[in-house]
Amino acid sequence: MTSSFNVHSAAGYEQLMGRWSRQLAPLLIDFAGLADGERILDVGCGTGSLTFALPKAANVSEIAAIDYSPVFVEEATRRNADRRITIREADACALPFQDGYFDRALSLLVLHFVPEADKAVSEMRRVVRPGGVVAAAVWDHLGGLPGMRMMVDTVAMLDENARQLRSRYCFQPMMQPDEMKQSFTQHGLTDVEQTSLLIRMDYQSFDDYWQPIAAGEGPLGKYVATLEPAQRKETDAAVRAAYEAGRPDGPRSFAAVAWACRGIVPFS
């Protein structure tokens, strides 16, 4: 098992996270760098937020995109109309590519769902040529994702299982300060830099926020799917109250911060 992310449908993922990862993708590209003619690997492509942003940023020669989920691979393949892009199901911890093949390997919002995240970093380094770049971004669940913490903290007041969920959710791999930077350094990458990437998650209503979670998408949706009817009713009401915060239902905007890290594969 190389991914702990829970996905039922591509459409559900799009409402839960895809729309936000599309905002984040250009920021990661700017941080990682990109040049015409390069061969790029997208590790954990999902529905293609980063994959399809790459050829818009530079005239790259080749993009290989992999994901562990057949649901994501099918949807990204359906969307693909670029001959330079190939999409396949594969394991981030055992990349099916030869050493030093790519100029850059990027991963957007994936490593924190890989239980053996260090191994994935090692594999990204392996398949990038000397002088090439490895870069990744993960959400800061503990301190940088208040829209999701709102839900997690609310349900943690109601249920012991939710308190355990909160602990797991806030301390997934690569999410702590300097954790990803240390991993990059330990795997031999040089000139390692870390930064924060900021977007806004803008919701039109409580239903816009809650529907994909209520449908069982992602780690928070996986928890909601386990609730008995009475618990579910209580949870729905509590999270709605937190979202509305004493005002009528309607648009709400939440900051969302991701940790980002990049490093260079050394020549020796």
Short mmCIF file of C-alpha atoms in Angstrom, two decimals:
data_model
loop_
_atom_site.label_atom_id
_atom_site.label_comp_id
_atom_site.label_asym_id
_atom_site.label_seq_id
_atom_site.Cartn_x
_atom_site.Cartn_y
_atom_site.Cartn_z
CA MET A 1 0.00 0.00 0.00
CA THR A 2 1.75 3.19 -1.16
CA SER A 3 -1.05 5.73 -0.72
CA SER A 4 -3.31 6.40 2.24
CA PHE A 5 -5.58 8.77 0.32
CA ASN A 6 -9.20 7.65 0.12
CA VAL A 7 -10.88 8.25 -3.24
CA HIS A 8 -14.28 7.08 -4.53
CA SER A 9 -14.72 9.15 -7.67
CA ALA A 10 -12.79 11.66 -9.75
CA ALA A 11 -15.69 14.11 -9.55
CA GLY A 12 -15.74 13.92 -5.77
CA TYR A 13 -12.00 14.48 -5.62
CA GLU A 14 -12.31 17.48 -7.90
CA GLN A 15 -14.75 19.16 -5.52
CA LEU A 16 -12.76 18.17 -2.45
CA MET A 17 -9.23 18.96 -3.62
CA GLY A 18 -8.72 19.11 -7.39
CA ARG A 19 -9.92 22.70 -7.70
CA TRP A 20 -7.40 23.77 -5.06
CA SER A 21 -4.48 21.75 -6.44
CA ARG A 22 -5.01 23.51 -9.79
CA GLN A 23 -4.40 26.82 -8.00
CA LEU A 24 -1.32 25.46 -6.29
CA ALA A 25 0.29 23.82 -9.34
CA PRO A 26 1.60 27.05 -10.97
CA LEU A 27 3.13 28.10 -7.64
CA LEU A 28 5.03 24.81 -7.36
CA ILE A 29 6.20 25.12 -10.97
CA ASP A 30 7.49 28.63 -10.32
CA PHE A 31 9.35 27.41 -7.23
CA ALA A 32 10.76 24.28 -8.89
CA GLY A 33 11.67 25.96 -12.17
CA LEU A 34 10.99 24.69 -15.66
CA ALA A 35 12.65 25.10 -19.07
CA ASP A 36 11.83 24.39 -22.69
CA GLY A 37 12.83 20.96 -23.97
CA GLU A 38 12.92 19.26 -20.56
CA ARG A 39 11.61 15.84 -19.61
CA ILE A 40 9.42 16.04 -16.51
CA LEU A 41 8.03 13.42 -14.12
CA ASP A 42 4.83 14.12 -12.15
CA VAL A 43 4.72 11.76 -9.17
CA GLY A 44 1.14 11.27 -7.98
CA CYS A 45 -0.64 13.10 -10.77
CA GLY A 46 -4.19 12.72 -9.45
CA THR A 47 -6.61 14.07 -12.03
CA GLY A 48 -3.84 16.07 -13.69
CA SER A 49 -3.64 19.46 -11.96
CA LEU A 50 0.15 19.65 -12.19
CA THR A 51 0.46 17.46 -15.28
CA PHE A 52 -1.60 19.77 -17.46
CA ALA A 53 -0.13 22.96 -15.97
CA LEU A 54 3.42 21.97 -16.97
CA PRO A 55 3.11 22.40 -20.78
CA LYS A 56 1.43 25.77 -20.19
CA ALA A 57 4.50 26.96 -18.30
CA ALA A 58 7.19 25.84 -20.80
CA ASN A 59 7.56 24.01 -24.09
CA VAL A 60 8.67 20.78 -22.44
CA SER A 61 9.55 17.76 -24.58
CA GLU A 62 8.01 15.01 -22.44
CA ILE A 63 5.84 14.61 -19.36
CA ALA A 64 5.44 11.27 -17.62
CA ALA A 65 2.70 11.20 -14.99
CA ILE A 66 2.08 8.35 -12.56
CA ASP A 67 -0.45 7.65 -9.85
CA TYR A 68 -1.22 4.72 -7.59
CA SER A 69 -4.98 5.11 -8.00
CA PRO A 70 -6.63 3.63 -11.11
CA VAL A 71 -9.49 6.12 -10.60
CA PHE A 72 -7.08 9.02 -11.02
CA VAL A 73 -5.18 7.44 -13.91
CA GLU A 74 -8.40 6.82 -15.81
CA GLU A 75 -9.63 10.38 -15.34
CA ALA A 76 -6.29 12.03 -16.18
CA THR A 77 -6.00 9.86 -19.29
CA ARG A 78 -9.53 10.85 -20.34
CA ARG A 79 -8.58 14.52 -20.06
CA ASN A 80 -5.27 14.25 -21.86
CA ALA A 81 -5.02 15.66 -25.40
CA ASP A 82 -1.25 16.28 -25.46
CA ARG A 83 1.00 13.74 -27.19
CA ARG A 84 3.90 14.73 -24.98
CA ILE A 85 2.06 13.46 -21.91
CA THR A 86 1.91 9.79 -20.91
CA ILE A 87 -0.05 8.69 -17.86
CA ARG A 88 0.24 5.32 -16.15
CA GLU A 89 -0.52 3.53 -12.92
CA ALA A 90 2.64 3.11 -10.85
CA ASP A 91 4.12 3.14 -7.36
CA ALA A 92 5.89 6.30 -6.14
CA CYS A 93 8.20 4.06 -4.11
CA ALA A 94 9.21 1.95 -7.13
CA LEU A 95 9.20 4.29 -10.14
CA PRO A 96 9.27 2.38 -13.45
CA PHE A 97 11.92 4.59 -15.05
CA GLN A 98 15.64 4.33 -15.61
CA ASP A 99 18.19 6.23 -13.55
CA GLY A 100 18.75 9.86 -14.50
CA TYR A 101 16.12 9.95 -17.24
CA PHE A 102 14.28 13.14 -16.25
CA ASP A 103 15.37 16.75 -15.92
CA ARG A 104 12.94 17.34 -13.07
CA ALA A 105 10.65 15.25 -10.85
CA LEU A 106 7.79 17.08 -9.17
CA SER A 107 5.15 15.92 -6.72
CA LEU A 108 2.11 17.99 -5.74
CA LEU A 109 0.12 17.15 -2.58
CA VAL A 110 1.17 13.51 -2.59
CA LEU A 111 4.10 12.70 -0.29
CA HIS A 112 2.05 13.16 2.91
CA PHE A 113 -0.18 10.31 1.73
CA VAL A 114 2.74 7.97 1.05
CA PRO A 115 3.51 5.94 4.20
CA GLU A 116 7.09 5.40 2.98
CA ALA A 117 7.53 9.02 1.90
CA ASP A 118 11.32 8.91 2.32
CA LYS A 119 11.48 6.06 -0.17
CA ALA A 120 9.48 8.11 -2.67
CA VAL A 121 11.96 11.00 -2.30
CA SER A 122 14.79 8.54 -2.91
CA GLU A 123 13.11 7.28 -6.06
CA MET A 124 12.51 10.79 -7.38
CA ARG A 125 16.19 11.55 -6.88
CA ARG A 126 17.18 8.32 -8.64
CA VAL A 127 15.30 9.06 -11.86
CA VAL A 128 16.53 12.66 -12.20
CA ARG A 129 19.80 13.43 -13.99
CA PRO A 130 22.73 15.11 -12.22
CA GLY A 131 22.03 18.81 -12.11
CA GLY A 132 18.31 18.20 -12.33
CA VAL A 133 15.68 19.20 -9.77
CA VAL A 134 13.47 17.30 -7.35
CA ALA A 135 10.60 19.33 -5.87
CA ALA A 136 7.47 18.60 -3.87
CA ALA A 137 4.68 20.30 -1.95
CA VAL A 138 2.44 18.98 0.83
CA TRP A 139 -0.31 20.63 2.83
CA ASP A 140 0.47 21.94 6.31
CA HIS A 141 -2.48 20.22 7.97
CA LEU A 142 -1.54 21.30 11.49
CA GLY A 143 -1.04 25.02 11.04
CA GLY A 144 -1.83 25.95 7.47
CA LEU A 145 -5.20 24.48 6.52
CA PRO A 146 -7.83 26.16 8.72
CA GLY A 147 -10.75 25.16 6.51
CA MET A 148 -10.07 21.48 7.15
CA ARG A 149 -8.92 21.99 10.76
CA MET A 150 -12.31 23.60 11.39
CA MET A 151 -14.00 20.28 10.58
CA VAL A 152 -11.40 18.13 12.36
CA ASP A 153 -11.40 20.19 15.55
CA THR A 154 -15.21 20.31 15.61
CA VAL A 155 -15.69 16.55 15.35
CA ALA A 156 -12.83 15.93 17.81
CA MET A 157 -15.03 17.54 20.46
CA LEU A 158 -17.71 14.93 19.80
CA ASP A 159 -15.94 11.61 19.35
CA GLU A 160 -12.81 9.78 20.53
CA ASN A 161 -12.29 8.28 17.07
CA ALA A 162 -12.24 11.80 15.67
CA ARG A 163 -9.59 12.80 18.21
CA GLN A 164 -7.44 9.95 16.94
CA LEU A 165 -8.17 11.06 13.37
CA ARG A 166 -7.00 14.57 14.25
CA SER A 167 -3.69 13.29 15.55
CA ARG A 168 -3.08 11.25 12.39
CA TYR A 169 -4.27 14.03 10.11
CA CYS A 170 -2.11 16.75 11.62
CA PHE A 171 1.07 14.68 11.67
CA GLN A 172 1.15 12.89 8.34
CA PRO A 173 4.55 12.37 6.69
CA MET A 174 6.55 15.42 5.54
CA MET A 175 4.20 17.94 7.20
CA GLN A 176 6.34 19.19 10.07
CA PRO A 177 8.68 22.19 9.76
CA ASP A 178 11.91 21.15 8.00
CA GLU A 179 10.82 17.50 7.77
CA MET A 180 10.77 17.43 3.99
CA LYS A 181 13.94 19.52 3.83
CA GLN A 182 15.74 17.01 6.05
CA SER A 183 14.54 14.12 3.89
CA PHE A 184 15.80 15.82 0.73
CA THR A 185 19.18 16.41 2.35
CA GLN A 186 19.43 12.89 3.74
CA HIS A 187 18.85 11.50 0.25
CA GLY A 188 21.78 13.40 -1.17
CA LEU A 189 20.08 16.39 -2.77
CA THR A 190 22.02 19.64 -2.63
CA ASP A 191 21.10 23.34 -2.44
CA VAL A 192 17.89 22.29 -0.71
CA GLU A 193 15.40 25.11 -0.21
CA GLN A 194 12.08 25.20 1.61
CA THR A 195 9.23 27.69 1.35
CA SER A 196 5.50 28.07 1.90
CA LEU A 197 2.94 28.34 -0.90
CA LEU A 198 -0.33 30.16 -0.21
CA ILE A 199 -3.71 29.98 -1.93
CA ARG A 200 -7.30 30.68 -0.86
CA MET A 201 -10.02 28.05 -0.70
CA ASP A 202 -13.21 29.92 -1.63
CA TYR A 203 -16.50 28.12 -1.00
CA GLN A 204 -19.90 29.29 -2.18
CA SER A 205 -21.89 27.66 0.63
CA PHE A 206 -21.75 25.04 3.36
CA ASP A 207 -22.89 22.40 0.86
CA ASP A 208 -20.04 23.36 -1.47
CA TYR A 209 -17.64 22.76 1.43
CA TRP A 210 -19.25 19.70 2.98
CA GLN A 211 -20.64 17.64 0.09
CA PRO A 212 -17.44 15.79 -0.96
CA ILE A 213 -16.49 15.06 2.66
CA ALA A 214 -20.03 13.87 3.39
CA ALA A 215 -19.78 11.62 0.33
CA GLY A 216 -16.75 9.87 1.81
CA GLU A 217 -13.92 11.48 -0.16
CA GLY A 218 -10.45 11.87 1.32
CA PRO A 219 -9.30 11.04 4.85
CA LEU A 220 -11.96 13.18 6.49
CA GLY A 221 -14.68 11.68 4.33
CA LYS A 222 -13.45 8.22 5.24
CA TYR A 223 -14.12 9.04 8.89
CA VAL A 224 -17.59 10.48 8.19
CA ALA A 225 -18.52 7.30 6.31
CA THR A 226 -18.03 5.27 9.51
CA LEU A 227 -20.57 7.24 11.57
CA GLU A 228 -23.89 5.85 12.73
CA PRO A 229 -26.98 7.84 11.67
CA ALA A 230 -27.31 9.70 15.01
CA GLN A 231 -23.60 10.55 15.03
CA ARG A 232 -23.78 11.64 11.44
CA LYS A 233 -26.68 14.00 12.16
CA GLU A 234 -24.82 15.51 15.11
CA THR A 235 -21.63 15.86 13.07
CA ASP A 236 -23.37 17.50 10.12
CA ALA A 237 -25.02 20.05 12.43
CA ALA A 238 -21.82 20.80 14.34
CA VAL A 239 -19.69 21.31 11.25
CA ARG A 240 -22.39 23.47 9.65
CA ALA A 241 -22.44 25.65 12.79
CA ALA A 242 -18.66 25.98 12.63
CA TYR A 243 -18.77 26.93 8.94
CA GLU A 244 -21.55 29.48 9.38
CA ALA A 245 -20.00 30.91 12.58
CA GLY A 246 -23.23 32.58 13.63
CA ARG A 247 -23.91 34.17 10.25
CA PRO A 248 -26.23 33.05 7.42
CA ASP A 249 -24.91 30.36 5.10
CA GLY A 250 -23.01 31.65 2.11
CA PRO A 251 -19.50 32.19 0.76
CA ARG A 252 -16.51 31.61 3.02
CA SER A 253 -12.79 31.95 2.22
CA PHE A 254 -9.99 30.09 3.96
CA ALA A 255 -6.24 30.50 3.58
CA ALA A 256 -4.42 27.28 2.63
CA VAL A 257 -0.67 26.86 3.06
CA ALA A 258 1.56 24.12 1.66
CA TRP A 259 5.15 23.33 2.53
CA ALA A 260 7.32 23.18 -0.59
CA CYS A 261 10.86 21.90 -0.97
CA ARG A 262 13.32 21.59 -3.85
CA GLY A 263 16.83 20.23 -4.25
CA ILE A 264 19.38 19.52 -6.96
CA VAL A 265 20.77 16.08 -7.85
CA PRO A 266 24.56 16.32 -7.46
CA PHE A 267 27.02 15.42 -10.21
CA SER A 268 29.00 13.09 -7.94
#
